Structure formats: structure tokens, C-alpha cells
Amino acid sequence: MEWTLEQQALATIKSPMVSQGVPLQTMIDRLAQDSRLRREFAAIYDRSIDIDGVVDAIAYYERSLVTPGSRFDLWLAGNNSAMNEQALRGYKRFKQLGCVSCHQGQNVGGNLLQKHGIFRPLATPEPRILRVPSLRNVATTAPYFHDGSARTLDQAVKKMAASQLNVDLKPQEVVDLVAFLNTLTGNYAGQKVRAPE
Ligand code: HEC
């Protein structure tokens, strides 16, 4: 089933695992205790805070999180010079090695749940199953893995290949793969995505 962002946000808020049993109305009441939030909500929705508005605001924010215009996107759109030889070698490797079996689709990930540490340990063993992360903007989001245990993208790539594919990468392959991953950095609000200072 395809969910809208609104349905997904509402289901998450309602999930007892997330809300820990706090009733919806209590959450709304708590939000309404914040005078600034109350004021800003009224300015946009012209009514007092309610769940429909909260869900709409979350979905609106989520829709703003697209980061188009990465070199990889430009290359896919036909601009051959957007990716250099090294990045192209990395992309080829990424497909050949099977990274794409997990990091796939429009967001180069984000659409599967998978075990980690399949062949060799990756990071903290629990939780065993994780959402395969999107690799868009990955060069700007160190450290890596759910426990932050890989400090650099080089380390993350090497560990991924060993743990998920049982492959020991040669140093040149790591550099090529990282060059490819560097082409996945897009733009947010007209500016290139950067690592936080
Ligand atoms: C069997 C599925 C699978 C395969 C194959 C796989 N990955 Fe991953 N990848 C994951 C999962 C799951 C995580 C999240 C691990 C974590 O958070 O502990 C991840 C995390 C990563 C990260 C860190 C992202 C972040 O933001 O923390 C990078 C970089 C990465 N993978 C690159 C690769 C590369 C390059 C390959 C191929 C050599 C590859 N992956 C193959 C499932 C896979």
C-alpha cells in the first residue's frame, strides 16, 4: 500500500510504540501550551491547534526536504560531464558489488529493511534489522551507522562491503566508491548541502 506523508505521520503519532500510550488529545493540549506555537499555528491555519493541522505541517515540512541537483542527478539527466571518470568507476563498482541490492531506487536507499552484520560484524549488533539508509547527501553526514561508529566515509564503505557482501575492498575501490558517493550531494533551498559546522 502506498501511504501519503499525512497518513504516515498520523499513523506514527498514533502508534503506541511511539506515543507510549499518551492520548492524541493530550499531545495536542501539550502543544497548545506553547504560546508561540499557538500563535504561529493560528496565523497559518486560522484555528486552534488540532491534529489535522499538525499532520499537515509535518507533511509540508517533509516535502521541503528534497535535495535535487546532485552531480549524479545531473548525469542521469544526460549531462555527461557532471561525473568524472573516478566517480563513474565508483558507480559501476557500486552496481557490480551489489550495494544496489540494498541502496536502491530514487533515494539510493530508504526503501528496505535489512539485517546488518550479515557476514562480519558491522556496528553495535542491536537492533538487528535496520532501515537501509538513503545515501543522498551521505558525504555530509558523518559519522556513520546507527551507533556513529564509522568516523569517515572511507571506513563506512570498507565496513559495509565486508559486513554486508563479504568483500575486502582494495584501497582504489574504496576511493572510487567514495568519489561516487560524493556525487550524491544535492542542493537544499538553492544551496549545496553541507555538513553541519
Ligand atoms: C544487505 C544490505 C546492504 C548492502 C548489500 C549494502 N548496504 Fe550499506 N547499509 C545497509 C544498512 C542496513 C545500513 C545501516 C547500518 C547502520 O546504521 O548500522 C547501511 C549503511 C551504509 C552507509 C552509512 C550510511 C549512514 O548514513 O550511516 C554507507 C555509506 C553504505 N551503507 C554504503 C554501502 C556500500 C558502498 C555498499 C556496497 C559496498 C553497501 N552499502 C552495501 C545495508 C546494505
Coordinates of C-alpha atoms and ligand atoms in Angstrom, one line a residue:
M1 CA 0.0 0.0 0.0
E2 CA 1.2 3.5 -0.8
W3 CA 0.8 5.9 2.1
T4 CA 0.6 9.6 1.8
L5 CA 3.0 11.6 4.1
E6 CA 0.0 12.7 6.0
Q7 CA -1.2 9.1 6.6
Q8 CA 2.3 8.1 7.6
A9 CA 2.7 10.9 10.1
L10 CA -0.7 10.2 11.7
A11 CA 0.0 6.5 12.0
T12 CA 3.4 7.2 13.6
I13 CA 1.9 9.7 16.1
K14 CA -0.8 7.2 16.9
S15 CA 1.5 4.2 17.3
P16 CA 1.6 3.2 20.9
M17 CA 5.3 2.3 20.4
V18 CA 6.0 5.9 19.6
S19 CA 3.4 7.7 21.8
Q20 CA 3.8 5.3 24.7
G21 CA 0.1 5.4 25.2
V22 CA -0.3 9.2 25.5
P23 CA -3.7 10.0 24.0
L24 CA -3.8 12.2 20.9
Q25 CA -5.7 15.0 22.7
T26 CA -3.1 15.1 25.5
M27 CA -0.4 15.7 22.8
I28 CA -2.5 18.4 21.2
D29 CA -3.1 20.0 24.6
R30 CA 0.6 20.0 25.3
L31 CA 1.4 21.6 22.0
A32 CA -1.2 24.2 22.7
Q33 CA 0.6 25.2 26.0
D34 CA 3.3 26.7 23.8
S35 CA 2.2 30.2 23.1
R36 CA 4.5 30.8 20.1
L37 CA 3.3 27.5 18.5
R38 CA -0.3 28.5 19.2
R39 CA 0.3 31.9 17.6
E40 CA 2.1 30.5 14.5
F41 CA -0.4 27.8 14.0
A42 CA -3.3 30.3 14.1
A43 CA -1.5 32.5 11.6
I44 CA -1.3 29.7 9.1
Y45 CA -4.4 27.6 9.7
D46 CA -6.7 30.2 11.2
R47 CA -7.9 28.0 14.0
S48 CA -6.6 26.5 17.2
I49 CA -4.1 23.6 17.2
D50 CA -5.6 20.3 16.0
I51 CA -4.3 17.0 14.8
D52 CA -5.2 17.7 11.1
G53 CA -3.1 20.8 11.2
V54 CA -0.2 19.1 13.0
V55 CA -0.2 16.3 10.4
D56 CA -0.4 18.8 7.6
A57 CA 2.5 20.8 9.0
I58 CA 4.7 17.7 9.4
A59 CA 4.0 16.6 5.8
Y60 CA 4.6 20.1 4.5
Y61 CA 8.0 20.2 6.2
E62 CA 8.8 16.7 4.9
R63 CA 8.0 17.7 1.3
S64 CA 10.6 20.5 1.7
L65 CA 13.4 18.1 2.4
V66 CA 14.2 17.2 -1.2
T67 CA 17.7 18.0 -2.3
P68 CA 17.8 17.9 -6.1
G69 CA 20.6 18.8 -8.4
S70 CA 23.3 16.5 -7.3
R71 CA 26.0 15.6 -9.8
F72 CA 24.5 12.1 -10.1
D73 CA 21.1 13.5 -10.8
L74 CA 22.5 15.8 -13.5
W75 CA 24.4 12.9 -15.0
L76 CA 21.3 10.8 -15.0
A77 CA 19.5 13.6 -16.8
G78 CA 22.1 13.5 -19.6
N79 CA 24.9 15.8 -18.5
N80 CA 27.8 13.6 -19.3
S81 CA 30.4 15.9 -17.7
A82 CA 28.6 16.0 -14.3
M83 CA 30.5 12.9 -13.2
N84 CA 34.2 12.3 -13.7
E85 CA 35.9 9.0 -14.6
Q86 CA 36.6 8.1 -11.0
A87 CA 33.0 8.7 -9.8
L88 CA 31.8 6.7 -12.8
R89 CA 34.1 3.8 -11.9
G90 CA 32.7 4.0 -8.4
Y91 CA 29.2 3.9 -9.7
K92 CA 30.0 0.8 -11.7
R93 CA 31.5 -0.9 -8.7
F94 CA 28.5 0.1 -6.6
K95 CA 26.3 -1.8 -9.0
Q96 CA 28.7 -4.7 -9.6
L97 CA 29.4 -5.4 -6.0
G98 CA 25.7 -5.4 -5.1
C99 CA 25.5 -2.3 -3.0
V100 CA 22.4 -1.5 -5.1
S101 CA 20.6 -4.6 -3.9
C102 CA 20.0 -2.6 -0.7
H103 CA 20.8 1.0 -1.5
Q104 CA 18.3 1.3 -4.4
G105 CA 15.7 3.5 -6.0
Q106 CA 15.3 7.2 -6.2
N107 CA 16.9 7.8 -2.9
V108 CA 19.7 5.3 -3.3
G109 CA 18.2 3.5 -0.2
G110 CA 15.5 4.2 2.3
N111 CA 13.0 1.7 0.9
L112 CA 14.1 -1.6 2.6
L113 CA 14.6 -3.1 6.0
Q114 CA 17.7 -5.3 6.2
K115 CA 19.9 -7.2 8.6
H116 CA 23.3 -5.7 9.2
G117 CA 26.5 -7.6 10.1
I118 CA 25.4 -10.4 7.8
F119 CA 29.0 -11.8 7.1
R120 CA 31.0 -9.9 9.6
P121 CA 30.1 -7.6 12.5
L122 CA 29.3 -4.0 11.4
A123 CA 28.4 -1.9 14.4
T124 CA 26.6 -2.4 17.7
P125 CA 24.6 -5.7 17.0
E126 CA 21.2 -4.4 18.3
P127 CA 18.9 -3.6 16.6
R128 CA 19.4 -6.5 14.2
I129 CA 17.2 -5.1 11.5
L130 CA 17.6 -1.5 10.2
R131 CA 16.2 0.6 7.5
V132 CA 18.7 0.8 4.7
P133 CA 19.6 4.5 4.8
S134 CA 19.4 6.7 1.8
L135 CA 22.8 7.6 0.6
R136 CA 21.8 11.0 -0.8
N137 CA 24.0 13.7 0.9
V138 CA 25.9 10.9 2.7
A139 CA 29.2 12.7 2.3
T140 CA 27.8 15.4 4.6
T141 CA 26.5 13.3 7.4
A142 CA 29.5 11.7 9.2
P143 CA 29.8 9.8 11.5
Y144 CA 28.1 6.7 10.0
F145 CA 26.0 3.8 11.1
H146 CA 23.3 3.7 13.8
D147 CA 25.9 4.0 16.6
G148 CA 28.1 6.5 14.8
S149 CA 31.0 4.0 15.0
A150 CA 32.4 4.8 11.5
R151 CA 34.0 8.2 11.6
T152 CA 34.7 8.6 7.9
L153 CA 33.0 7.6 4.7
D154 CA 36.1 5.5 3.7
Q155 CA 35.7 3.5 6.9
A156 CA 31.9 3.1 6.4
V157 CA 32.3 1.9 2.8
K158 CA 35.0 -0.6 3.7
K159 CA 33.0 -2.0 6.6
M160 CA 29.8 -2.2 4.5
A161 CA 31.5 -4.3 1.8
A162 CA 33.0 -6.6 4.4
S163 CA 29.9 -6.9 6.6
Q164 CA 27.1 -6.9 4.0
L165 CA 28.8 -8.5 1.0
N166 CA 31.8 -10.4 2.4
V167 CA 34.1 -8.4 0.2
D168 CA 37.5 -6.9 1.1
L169 CA 37.8 -3.8 -1.0
K170 CA 41.1 -2.7 -2.4
P171 CA 42.1 0.9 -1.5
Q172 CA 41.5 2.1 -5.0
E173 CA 37.9 0.6 -4.9
V174 CA 37.2 2.5 -1.7
V175 CA 38.4 5.8 -3.2
D176 CA 36.3 5.2 -6.3
L177 CA 33.2 4.3 -4.3
V178 CA 33.6 7.4 -2.1
A179 CA 34.1 9.5 -5.3
F180 CA 30.7 8.2 -6.4
L181 CA 29.0 8.8 -3.1
N182 CA 30.3 12.4 -3.2
T183 CA 28.3 12.9 -6.4
L184 CA 25.1 12.3 -4.3
T185 CA 25.3 15.6 -2.5
G186 CA 22.4 17.8 -3.7
N187 CA 21.0 21.3 -3.0
Y188 CA 18.7 22.5 -0.3
A189 CA 16.9 25.8 -0.7
G190 CA 19.3 26.7 -3.6
Q191 CA 22.5 25.9 -1.7
K192 CA 24.7 22.9 -1.8
V193 CA 24.1 20.6 1.2
R194 CA 27.0 20.9 3.7
A195 CA 28.0 19.1 6.8
P196 CA 26.9 21.0 9.9
E197 CA 29.7 23.2 11.3
Ligands
HEC1 C1 22.3 -6.3 2.6 C2 22.1 -4.8 2.5 C3 23.2 -3.9 2.3 C4 24.2 -3.9 1.3 C5 24.4 -5.0 0.3 C6 24.9 -2.7 1.5 N1 24.4 -1.9 2.5 FE1 25.1 -0.1 3.1 N2 23.8 -0.1 4.6 C7 22.9 -1.1 4.9 C8 22.3 -0.9 6.2 C9 21.2 -1.7 6.8 C10 22.9 0.3 6.7 C11 22.7 0.9 8.1 C12 23.8 0.4 9.0 C13 23.7 1.0 10.4 O1 23.2 2.1 10.5 O2 24.3 0.5 11.3 C14 23.9 0.7 5.7 C15 24.7 1.8 5.8 C16 25.5 2.3 4.8 C17 26.3 3.5 4.9 C18 26.3 4.5 6.1 C19 25.1 5.4 5.9 C20 24.9 6.3 7.1 O3 24.3 7.4 6.9 O4 25.2 6.0 8.3 C21 27.1 3.6 3.8 C22 28.0 4.8 3.4 C23 26.8 2.5 3.0 N3 25.8 1.7 3.6 C24 27.3 2.2 1.7 C25 27.3 0.9 1.1 C26 28.1 0.5 0.1 C27 29.2 1.4 -0.6 C28 27.8 -0.8 -0.2 C29 28.4 -1.7 -1.2 C30 29.9 -2.0 -1.0 C31 26.7 -1.2 0.7 N4 26.4 -0.1 1.5 C32 26.0 -2.4 0.7 C33 22.6 -2.2 4.0 C34 23.4 -2.6 3.0

